[in-house]
JSON list of C-alpha atoms in Angstrom, two decimals:
[
{"chain": "A", "resi": 209, "resn": "UNK", "atom": "CA", "xyz": [0.00, 0.00, 0.00]},
{"chain": "A", "resi": 210, "resn": "UNK", "atom": "CA", "xyz": [2.83, 2.35, 0.89]},
{"chain": "A", "resi": 211, "resn": "UNK", "atom": "CA", "xyz": [4.39, 1.69, -2.52]},
{"chain": "A", "resi": 212, "resn": "UNK", "atom": "CA", "xyz": [1.21, 2.89, -4.29]},
{"chain": "A", "resi": 213, "resn": "UNK", "atom": "CA", "xyz": [1.14, 6.11, -2.28]},
{"chain": "A", "resi": 214, "resn": "UNK", "atom": "CA", "xyz": [4.75, 6.85, -3.23]},
{"chain": "A", "resi": 215, "resn": "UNK", "atom": "CA", "xyz": [4.01, 6.10, -6.92]},
{"chain": "A", "resi": 216, "resn": "UNK", "atom": "CA", "xyz": [0.88, 8.29, -6.83]},
{"chain": "A", "resi": 217, "resn": "UNK", "atom": "CA", "xyz": [2.84, 11.10, -5.20]},
{"chain": "A", "resi": 218, "resn": "UNK", "atom": "CA", "xyz": [5.62, 10.83, -7.79]},
{"chain": "A", "resi": 219, "resn": "UNK", "atom": "CA", "xyz": [3.12, 10.83, -10.67]},
{"chain": "A", "resi": 220, "resn": "UNK", "atom": "CA", "xyz": [1.40, 13.91, -9.24]},
{"chain": "A", "resi": 221, "resn": "UNK", "atom": "CA", "xyz": [4.74, 15.66, -8.85]},
{"chain": "A", "resi": 222, "resn": "UNK", "atom": "CA", "xyz": [5.79, 14.82, -12.42]},
{"chain": "A", "resi": 223, "resn": "UNK", "atom": "CA", "xyz": [2.41, 15.93, -13.81]},
{"chain": "A", "resi": 224, "resn": "UNK", "atom": "CA", "xyz": [2.66, 19.23, -11.90]},
{"chain": "A", "resi": 225, "resn": "UNK", "atom": "CA", "xyz": [6.17, 19.91, -13.16]},
{"chain": "A", "resi": 226, "resn": "UNK", "atom": "CA", "xyz": [5.29, 19.07, -16.76]},
{"chain": "A", "resi": 227, "resn": "UNK", "atom": "CA", "xyz": [2.18, 21.23, -16.76]},
{"chain": "A", "resi": 228, "resn": "UNK", "atom": "CA", "xyz": [4.18, 24.17, -15.38]},
{"chain": "A", "resi": 229, "resn": "UNK", "atom": "CA", "xyz": [6.71, 23.77, -18.19]},
{"chain": "A", "resi": 230, "resn": "UNK", "atom": "CA", "xyz": [3.98, 24.16, -20.79]},
{"chain": "A", "resi": 231, "resn": "UNK", "atom": "CA", "xyz": [3.01, 27.63, -19.63]},
{"chain": "A", "resi": 232, "resn": "UNK", "atom": "CA", "xyz": [4.58, 30.19, -21.95]},
{"chain": "A", "resi": 233, "resn": "UNK", "atom": "CA", "xyz": [6.74, 32.84, -20.33]},
{"chain": "A", "resi": 234, "resn": "UNK", "atom": "CA", "xyz": [6.76, 36.15, -22.15]},
{"chain": "A", "resi": 235, "resn": "UNK", "atom": "CA", "xyz": [9.31, 38.87, -21.57]},
{"chain": "A", "resi": 236, "resn": "UNK", "atom": "CA", "xyz": [10.04, 42.20, -23.17]},
{"chain": "A", "resi": 237, "resn": "UNK", "atom": "CA", "xyz": [13.05, 42.24, -25.46]},
{"chain": "A", "resi": 238, "resn": "UNK", "atom": "CA", "xyz": [15.57, 45.09, -25.86]},
{"chain": "A", "resi": 239, "resn": "UNK", "atom": "CA", "xyz": [15.10, 47.78, -28.48]},
{"chain": "A", "resi": 240, "resn": "UNK", "atom": "CA", "xyz": [17.76, 48.09, -31.18]},
{"chain": "A", "resi": 241, "resn": "UNK", "atom": "CA", "xyz": [17.46, 51.61, -32.56]},
{"chain": "A", "resi": 242, "resn": "UNK", "atom": "CA", "xyz": [19.59, 50.69, -35.58]},
{"chain": "A", "resi": 243, "resn": "UNK", "atom": "CA", "xyz": [17.20, 48.02, -36.86]},
{"chain": "A", "resi": 244, "resn": "UNK", "atom": "CA", "xyz": [13.84, 48.14, -35.05]},
{"chain": "A", "resi": 245, "resn": "UNK", "atom": "CA", "xyz": [10.98, 49.64, -37.01]},
{"chain": "A", "resi": 246, "resn": "UNK", "atom": "CA", "xyz": [7.39, 50.13, -35.91]},
{"chain": "A", "resi": 247, "resn": "UNK", "atom": "CA", "xyz": [5.22, 47.27, -37.18]},
{"chain": "A", "resi": 248, "resn": "UNK", "atom": "CA", "xyz": [2.51, 49.77, -38.18]},
{"chain": "A", "resi": 249, "resn": "UNK", "atom": "CA", "xyz": [4.09, 53.04, -39.34]},
{"chain": "A", "resi": 250, "resn": "UNK", "atom": "CA", "xyz": [7.55, 51.67, -40.20]},
{"chain": "A", "resi": 251, "resn": "UNK", "atom": "CA", "xyz": [9.23, 54.47, -38.24]},
{"chain": "A", "resi": 252, "resn": "UNK", "atom": "CA", "xyz": [12.35, 53.88, -36.16]},
{"chain": "A", "resi": 253, "resn": "UNK", "atom": "CA", "xyz": [11.56, 52.61, -32.66]},
{"chain": "A", "resi": 254, "resn": "UNK", "atom": "CA", "xyz": [13.60, 54.63, -30.21]},
{"chain": "A", "resi": 255, "resn": "UNK", "atom": "CA", "xyz": [14.78, 53.11, -26.95]},
{"chain": "A", "resi": 256, "resn": "UNK", "atom": "CA", "xyz": [12.72, 55.53, -24.88]},
{"chain": "A", "resi": 257, "resn": "UNK", "atom": "CA", "xyz": [9.59, 55.88, -22.76]},
{"chain": "A", "resi": 258, "resn": "UNK", "atom": "CA", "xyz": [7.26, 55.55, -25.78]},
{"chain": "A", "resi": 259, "resn": "UNK", "atom": "CA", "xyz": [8.54, 52.21, -27.11]},
{"chain": "A", "resi": 260, "resn": "UNK", "atom": "CA", "xyz": [6.01, 49.40, -26.71]},
{"chain": "A", "resi": 261, "resn": "UNK", "atom": "CA", "xyz": [5.90, 45.81, -27.88]},
{"chain": "A", "resi": 262, "resn": "UNK", "atom": "CA", "xyz": [3.83, 42.69, -27.98]},
{"chain": "A", "resi": 263, "resn": "UNK", "atom": "CA", "xyz": [4.63, 39.03, -28.34]},
{"chain": "A", "resi": 264, "resn": "UNK", "atom": "CA", "xyz": [2.21, 36.68, -30.06]},
{"chain": "A", "resi": 265, "resn": "UNK", "atom": "CA", "xyz": [1.35, 33.29, -28.62]},
{"chain": "A", "resi": 266, "resn": "UNK", "atom": "CA", "xyz": [3.58, 31.71, -31.27]},
{"chain": "A", "resi": 267, "resn": "UNK", "atom": "CA", "xyz": [6.55, 33.76, -30.01]},
{"chain": "A", "resi": 268, "resn": "UNK", "atom": "CA", "xyz": [6.85, 36.54, -32.62]},
{"chain": "A", "resi": 269, "resn": "UNK", "atom": "CA", "xyz": [7.64, 39.99, -31.19]},
{"chain": "A", "resi": 270, "resn": "UNK", "atom": "CA", "xyz": [6.34, 43.19, -32.76]},
{"chain": "A", "resi": 271, "resn": "UNK", "atom": "CA", "xyz": [7.71, 46.58, -31.71]},
{"chain": "A", "resi": 272, "resn": "UNK", "atom": "CA", "xyz": [6.00, 49.95, -31.97]},
{"chain": "A", "resi": 273, "resn": "UNK", "atom": "CA", "xyz": [7.06, 53.57, -31.56]},
{"chain": "A", "resi": 274, "resn": "UNK", "atom": "CA", "xyz": [3.79, 54.62, -29.90]},
{"chain": "A", "resi": 275, "resn": "UNK", "atom": "CA", "xyz": [1.10, 52.81, -27.91]},
{"chain": "A", "resi": 276, "resn": "UNK", "atom": "CA", "xyz": [-1.43, 53.96, -30.50]},
{"chain": "A", "resi": 277, "resn": "UNK", "atom": "CA", "xyz": [0.41, 51.94, -33.17]},
{"chain": "A", "resi": 278, "resn": "UNK", "atom": "CA", "xyz": [0.22, 48.84, -30.97]},
{"chain": "A", "resi": 279, "resn": "UNK", "atom": "CA", "xyz": [-3.50, 49.46, -30.54]},
{"chain": "A", "resi": 280, "resn": "UNK", "atom": "CA", "xyz": [-3.87, 49.72, -34.32]},
{"chain": "A", "resi": 281, "resn": "UNK", "atom": "CA", "xyz": [-2.02, 46.39, -34.75]},
{"chain": "A", "resi": 282, "resn": "UNK", "atom": "CA", "xyz": [-4.27, 44.61, -32.26]},
{"chain": "A", "resi": 283, "resn": "UNK", "atom": "CA", "xyz": [-7.32, 46.14, -33.93]},
{"chain": "A", "resi": 284, "resn": "UNK", "atom": "CA", "xyz": [-6.25, 44.71, -37.30]},
{"chain": "A", "resi": 285, "resn": "UNK", "atom": "CA", "xyz": [-4.92, 41.35, -36.05]},
{"chain": "A", "resi": 286, "resn": "UNK", "atom": "CA", "xyz": [-7.00, 40.64, -32.96]},
{"chain": "A", "resi": 287, "resn": "UNK", "atom": "CA", "xyz": [-6.07, 40.24, -29.32]},
{"chain": "A", "resi": 288, "resn": "UNK", "atom": "CA", "xyz": [-6.69, 36.48, -29.33]},
{"chain": "A", "resi": 289, "resn": "UNK", "atom": "CA", "xyz": [-3.26, 35.80, -30.79]},
{"chain": "A", "resi": 290, "resn": "UNK", "atom": "CA", "xyz": [-1.41, 38.11, -28.37]},
{"chain": "A", "resi": 291, "resn": "UNK", "atom": "CA", "xyz": [0.53, 36.40, -25.60]},
{"chain": "A", "resi": 292, "resn": "UNK", "atom": "CA", "xyz": [1.74, 39.55, -23.85]},
{"chain": "A", "resi": 293, "resn": "UNK", "atom": "CA", "xyz": [2.00, 43.30, -24.32]},
{"chain": "A", "resi": 294, "resn": "UNK", "atom": "CA", "xyz": [4.61, 45.55, -22.74]},
{"chain": "A", "resi": 295, "resn": "UNK", "atom": "CA", "xyz": [4.85, 49.30, -22.28]},
{"chain": "A", "resi": 296, "resn": "UNK", "atom": "CA", "xyz": [7.53, 51.47, -20.73]},
{"chain": "A", "resi": 297, "resn": "UNK", "atom": "CA", "xyz": [7.27, 53.38, -17.48]},
{"chain": "A", "resi": 298, "resn": "UNK", "atom": "CA", "xyz": [7.45, 57.06, -18.48]},
{"chain": "A", "resi": 299, "resn": "UNK", "atom": "CA", "xyz": [9.86, 57.87, -15.63]},
{"chain": "A", "resi": 300, "resn": "UNK", "atom": "CA", "xyz": [12.24, 54.90, -15.49]},
{"chain": "A", "resi": 301, "resn": "UNK", "atom": "CA", "xyz": [11.77, 53.42, -19.00]},
{"chain": "A", "resi": 302, "resn": "UNK", "atom": "CA", "xyz": [11.40, 50.01, -17.29]},
{"chain": "A", "resi": 303, "resn": "UNK", "atom": "CA", "xyz": [9.33, 47.44, -19.23]},
{"chain": "A", "resi": 304, "resn": "UNK", "atom": "CA", "xyz": [6.01, 46.73, -17.53]},
{"chain": "A", "resi": 305, "resn": "UNK", "atom": "CA", "xyz": [3.04, 44.55, -18.51]},
{"chain": "A", "resi": 306, "resn": "UNK", "atom": "CA", "xyz": [0.42, 46.49, -20.45]},
{"chain": "A", "resi": 307, "resn": "UNK", "atom": "CA", "xyz": [-2.41, 45.18, -18.26]},
{"chain": "A", "resi": 308, "resn": "UNK", "atom": "CA", "xyz": [-0.90, 46.38, -14.98]},
{"chain": "A", "resi": 309, "resn": "UNK", "atom": "CA", "xyz": [0.29, 49.82, -16.11]},
{"chain": "A", "resi": 310, "resn": "UNK", "atom": "CA", "xyz": [-1.51, 53.06, -15.38]},
{"chain": "A", "resi": 311, "resn": "UNK", "atom": "CA", "xyz": [-1.99, 55.49, -18.25]},
{"chain": "A", "resi": 312, "resn": "UNK", "atom": "CA", "xyz": [-2.38, 59.24, -18.59]},
{"chain": "A", "resi": 313, "resn": "UNK", "atom": "CA", "xyz": [-3.94, 60.81, -21.67]},
{"chain": "A", "resi": 314, "resn": "UNK", "atom": "CA", "xyz": [-4.05, 64.40, -22.78]},
{"chain": "A", "resi": 315, "resn": "UNK", "atom": "CA", "xyz": [-4.31, 65.58, -26.37]},
{"chain": "A", "resi": 316, "resn": "UNK", "atom": "CA", "xyz": [-1.53, 68.08, -25.70]},
{"chain": "A", "resi": 317, "resn": "UNK", "atom": "CA", "xyz": [1.02, 65.41, -24.70]},
{"chain": "A", "resi": 318, "resn": "UNK", "atom": "CA", "xyz": [3.64, 64.89, -27.38]},
{"chain": "A", "resi": 319, "resn": "UNK", "atom": "CA", "xyz": [4.22, 61.28, -28.42]},
{"chain": "A", "resi": 320, "resn": "UNK", "atom": "CA", "xyz": [5.84, 59.81, -31.54]},
{"chain": "A", "resi": 321, "resn": "UNK", "atom": "CA", "xyz": [2.59, 59.36, -33.47]},
{"chain": "A", "resi": 322, "resn": "UNK", "atom": "CA", "xyz": [0.52, 61.95, -31.55]},
{"chain": "A", "resi": 323, "resn": "UNK", "atom": "CA", "xyz": [-1.75, 59.65, -29.54]},
{"chain": "A", "resi": 324, "resn": "UNK", "atom": "CA", "xyz": [-0.94, 61.56, -26.32]},
{"chain": "A", "resi": 325, "resn": "UNK", "atom": "CA", "xyz": [-0.76, 58.59, -23.92]},
{"chain": "A", "resi": 326, "resn": "UNK", "atom": "CA", "xyz": [1.98, 58.08, -21.33]},
{"chain": "A", "resi": 327, "resn": "UNK", "atom": "CA", "xyz": [2.35, 54.87, -19.30]},
{"chain": "A", "resi": 328, "resn": "UNK", "atom": "CA", "xyz": [3.39, 54.47, -15.67]},
{"chain": "A", "resi": 329, "resn": "UNK", "atom": "CA", "xyz": [4.15, 51.46, -13.49]},
{"chain": "A", "resi": 330, "resn": "UNK", "atom": "CA", "xyz": [1.71, 52.57, -10.79]},
{"chain": "A", "resi": 331, "resn": "UNK", "atom": "CA", "xyz": [-1.46, 54.58, -10.42]},
{"chain": "A", "resi": 332, "resn": "UNK", "atom": "CA", "xyz": [0.33, 56.70, -7.80]},
{"chain": "A", "resi": 333, "resn": "UNK", "atom": "CA", "xyz": [3.08, 57.64, -10.28]},
{"chain": "A", "resi": 334, "resn": "UNK", "atom": "CA", "xyz": [0.47, 58.49, -12.90]},
{"chain": "A", "resi": 335, "resn": "UNK", "atom": "CA", "xyz": [-1.50, 60.60, -10.42]},
{"chain": "A", "resi": 336, "resn": "UNK", "atom": "CA", "xyz": [1.65, 62.43, -9.33]},
{"chain": "A", "resi": 337, "resn": "UNK", "atom": "CA", "xyz": [2.42, 63.21, -12.98]},
{"chain": "A", "resi": 338, "resn": "UNK", "atom": "CA", "xyz": [-1.10, 64.59, -13.64]},
{"chain": "A", "resi": 339, "resn": "UNK", "atom": "CA", "xyz": [-0.90, 66.67, -10.46]},
{"chain": "A", "resi": 340, "resn": "UNK", "atom": "CA", "xyz": [2.47, 68.12, -11.53]},
{"chain": "A", "resi": 341, "resn": "UNK", "atom": "CA", "xyz": [1.29, 68.80, -15.09]},
{"chain": "A", "resi": 342, "resn": "UNK", "atom": "CA", "xyz": [-2.13, 70.01, -13.95]},
{"chain": "A", "resi": 343, "resn": "UNK", "atom": "CA", "xyz": [-3.69, 68.04, -16.79]},
{"chain": "A", "resi": 344, "resn": "UNK", "atom": "CA", "xyz": [-4.26, 64.52, -18.01]},
{"chain": "A", "resi": 345, "resn": "UNK", "atom": "CA", "xyz": [-6.87, 61.82, -17.61]},
{"chain": "A", "resi": 346, "resn": "UNK", "atom": "CA", "xyz": [-5.90, 58.69, -15.65]},
{"chain": "A", "resi": 347, "resn": "UNK", "atom": "CA", "xyz": [-6.81, 55.44, -17.39]},
{"chain": "A", "resi": 348, "resn": "UNK", "atom": "CA", "xyz": [-6.37, 51.70, -16.96]},
{"chain": "A", "resi": 349, "resn": "UNK", "atom": "CA", "xyz": [-5.67, 49.16, -19.69]},
{"chain": "A", "resi": 350, "resn": "UNK", "atom": "CA", "xyz": [-9.34, 48.17, -19.55]},
{"chain": "A", "resi": 351, "resn": "UNK", "atom": "CA", "xyz": [-10.37, 51.79, -20.09]},
{"chain": "A", "resi": 352, "resn": "UNK", "atom": "CA", "xyz": [-8.02, 52.10, -23.06]},
{"chain": "A", "resi": 353, "resn": "UNK", "atom": "CA", "xyz": [-10.22, 49.54, -24.88]},
{"chain": "A", "resi": 354, "resn": "UNK", "atom": "CA", "xyz": [-12.91, 52.24, -25.10]},
{"chain": "A", "resi": 355, "resn": "UNK", "atom": "CA", "xyz": [-10.51, 55.11, -25.85]},
{"chain": "A", "resi": 356, "resn": "UNK", "atom": "CA", "xyz": [-11.10, 56.99, -29.13]},
{"chain": "A", "resi": 357, "resn": "UNK", "atom": "CA", "xyz": [-7.44, 56.65, -30.27]},
{"chain": "A", "resi": 358, "resn": "UNK", "atom": "CA", "xyz": [-7.49, 59.90, -32.20]},
{"chain": "A", "resi": 359, "resn": "UNK", "atom": "CA", "xyz": [-4.23, 61.52, -33.16]},
{"chain": "A", "resi": 360, "resn": "UNK", "atom": "CA", "xyz": [-3.56, 65.18, -32.44]},
{"chain": "A", "resi": 361, "resn": "UNK", "atom": "CA", "xyz": [-2.02, 66.87, -35.45]},
{"chain": "A", "resi": 362, "resn": "UNK", "atom": "CA", "xyz": [1.11, 68.82, -34.63]},
{"chain": "A", "resi": 363, "resn": "UNK", "atom": "CA", "xyz": [1.83, 66.81, -31.47]},
{"chain": "A", "resi": 364, "resn": "UNK", "atom": "CA", "xyz": [4.30, 64.26, -32.86]},
{"chain": "A", "resi": 365, "resn": "UNK", "atom": "CA", "xyz": [7.64, 64.54, -31.13]},
{"chain": "A", "resi": 366, "resn": "UNK", "atom": "CA", "xyz": [10.66, 62.32, -30.91]},
{"chain": "A", "resi": 367, "resn": "UNK", "atom": "CA", "xyz": [13.59, 64.57, -30.26]},
{"chain": "A", "resi": 368, "resn": "UNK", "atom": "CA", "xyz": [14.23, 65.52, -33.81]},
{"chain": "A", "resi": 369, "resn": "UNK", "atom": "CA", "xyz": [12.86, 64.52, -37.14]},
{"chain": "A", "resi": 370, "resn": "UNK", "atom": "CA", "xyz": [10.59, 61.61, -36.28]},
{"chain": "A", "resi": 371, "resn": "UNK", "atom": "CA", "xyz": [7.41, 63.32, -37.44]},
{"chain": "A", "resi": 372, "resn": "UNK", "atom": "CA", "xyz": [9.25, 65.01, -40.30]},
{"chain": "A", "resi": 373, "resn": "UNK", "atom": "CA", "xyz": [10.60, 61.63, -41.40]},
{"chain": "A", "resi": 374, "resn": "UNK", "atom": "CA", "xyz": [7.11, 60.12, -41.46]},
{"chain": "A", "resi": 375, "resn": "UNK", "atom": "CA", "xyz": [5.79, 63.08, -43.42]},
{"chain": "A", "resi": 376, "resn": "UNK", "atom": "CA", "xyz": [8.73, 62.96, -45.86]},
{"chain": "A", "resi": 377, "resn": "UNK", "atom": "CA", "xyz": [8.27, 59.22, -46.44]},
{"chain": "A", "resi": 378, "resn": "UNK", "atom": "CA", "xyz": [4.55, 59.73, -47.04]},
{"chain": "A", "resi": 379, "resn": "UNK", "atom": "CA", "xyz": [5.23, 62.53, -49.56]},
{"chain": "A", "resi": 380, "resn": "UNK", "atom": "CA", "xyz": [7.91, 60.42, -51.27]},
{"chain": "A", "resi": 381, "resn": "UNK", "atom": "CA", "xyz": [5.51, 57.48, -51.59]},
{"chain": "A", "resi": 382, "resn": "UNK", "atom": "CA", "xyz": [2.81, 59.70, -53.06]},
{"chain": "A", "resi": 383, "resn": "UNK", "atom": "CA", "xyz": [5.27, 61.29, -55.53]},
{"chain": "A", "resi": 384, "resn": "UNK", "atom": "CA", "xyz": [6.40, 57.83, -56.62]},
{"chain": "A", "resi": 385, "resn": "UNK", "atom": "CA", "xyz": [2.81, 56.92, -57.50]},
{"chain": "A", "resi": 386, "resn": "UNK", "atom": "CA", "xyz": [2.15, 55.07, -54.25]},
{"chain": "A", "resi": 387, "resn": "UNK", "atom": "CA", "xyz": [-0.11, 55.95, -51.41]},
{"chain": "A", "resi": 388, "resn": "UNK", "atom": "CA", "xyz": [0.28, 56.78, -47.75]},
{"chain": "A", "resi": 389, "resn": "UNK", "atom": "CA", "xyz": [-0.78, 53.39, -46.36]},
{"chain": "A", "resi": 390, "resn": "UNK", "atom": "CA", "xyz": [0.83, 52.63, -43.06]},
{"chain": "A", "resi": 391, "resn": "UNK", "atom": "CA", "xyz": [1.64, 56.28, -42.43]},
{"chain": "A", "resi": 392, "resn": "UNK", "atom": "CA", "xyz": [-1.39, 56.89, -40.17]},
{"chain": "A", "resi": 393, "resn": "UNK", "atom": "CA", "xyz": [-2.98, 59.45, -42.46]},
{"chain": "A", "resi": 394, "resn": "UNK", "atom": "CA", "xyz": [-6.54, 60.14, -41.33]}
]
């Protein structure tokens, strides 16, 4: 009888260990400014507070220069294939899970593609930021699902020619007989 208890215990232990191994572990990957391009607008992804990324359940990572671009990708491709999403804390630039971050929106906030959303690792940090700025609406990831995701013209900013580069590429494409697909023209 004692032998059967030991065997049952060992089988339970093995089953538990094997089932834990099957759970995918997702982690944010580093940004390489020399090669990483936004999966939506094809702009350079800077290693800064606005960089975001997602990993699909099959292990493919997509990087974006603005949280609005990641939202556009999930809108086109569906959330059901997403394994994890990561955003950066505005203050520390630390990668944090999208679902646990706190967000602040204001149409006057400058972001790479003018969506005006900053992410923070805690609600307290986000509240402190809005208090200091005297503007901004606090939001959760769940509330972002109902956000309008409108871009504010003239509010693109990435320390230099990010917006100008997007505009130049769009004009070049149109001059070459192409269109502005993927350049967020609305």
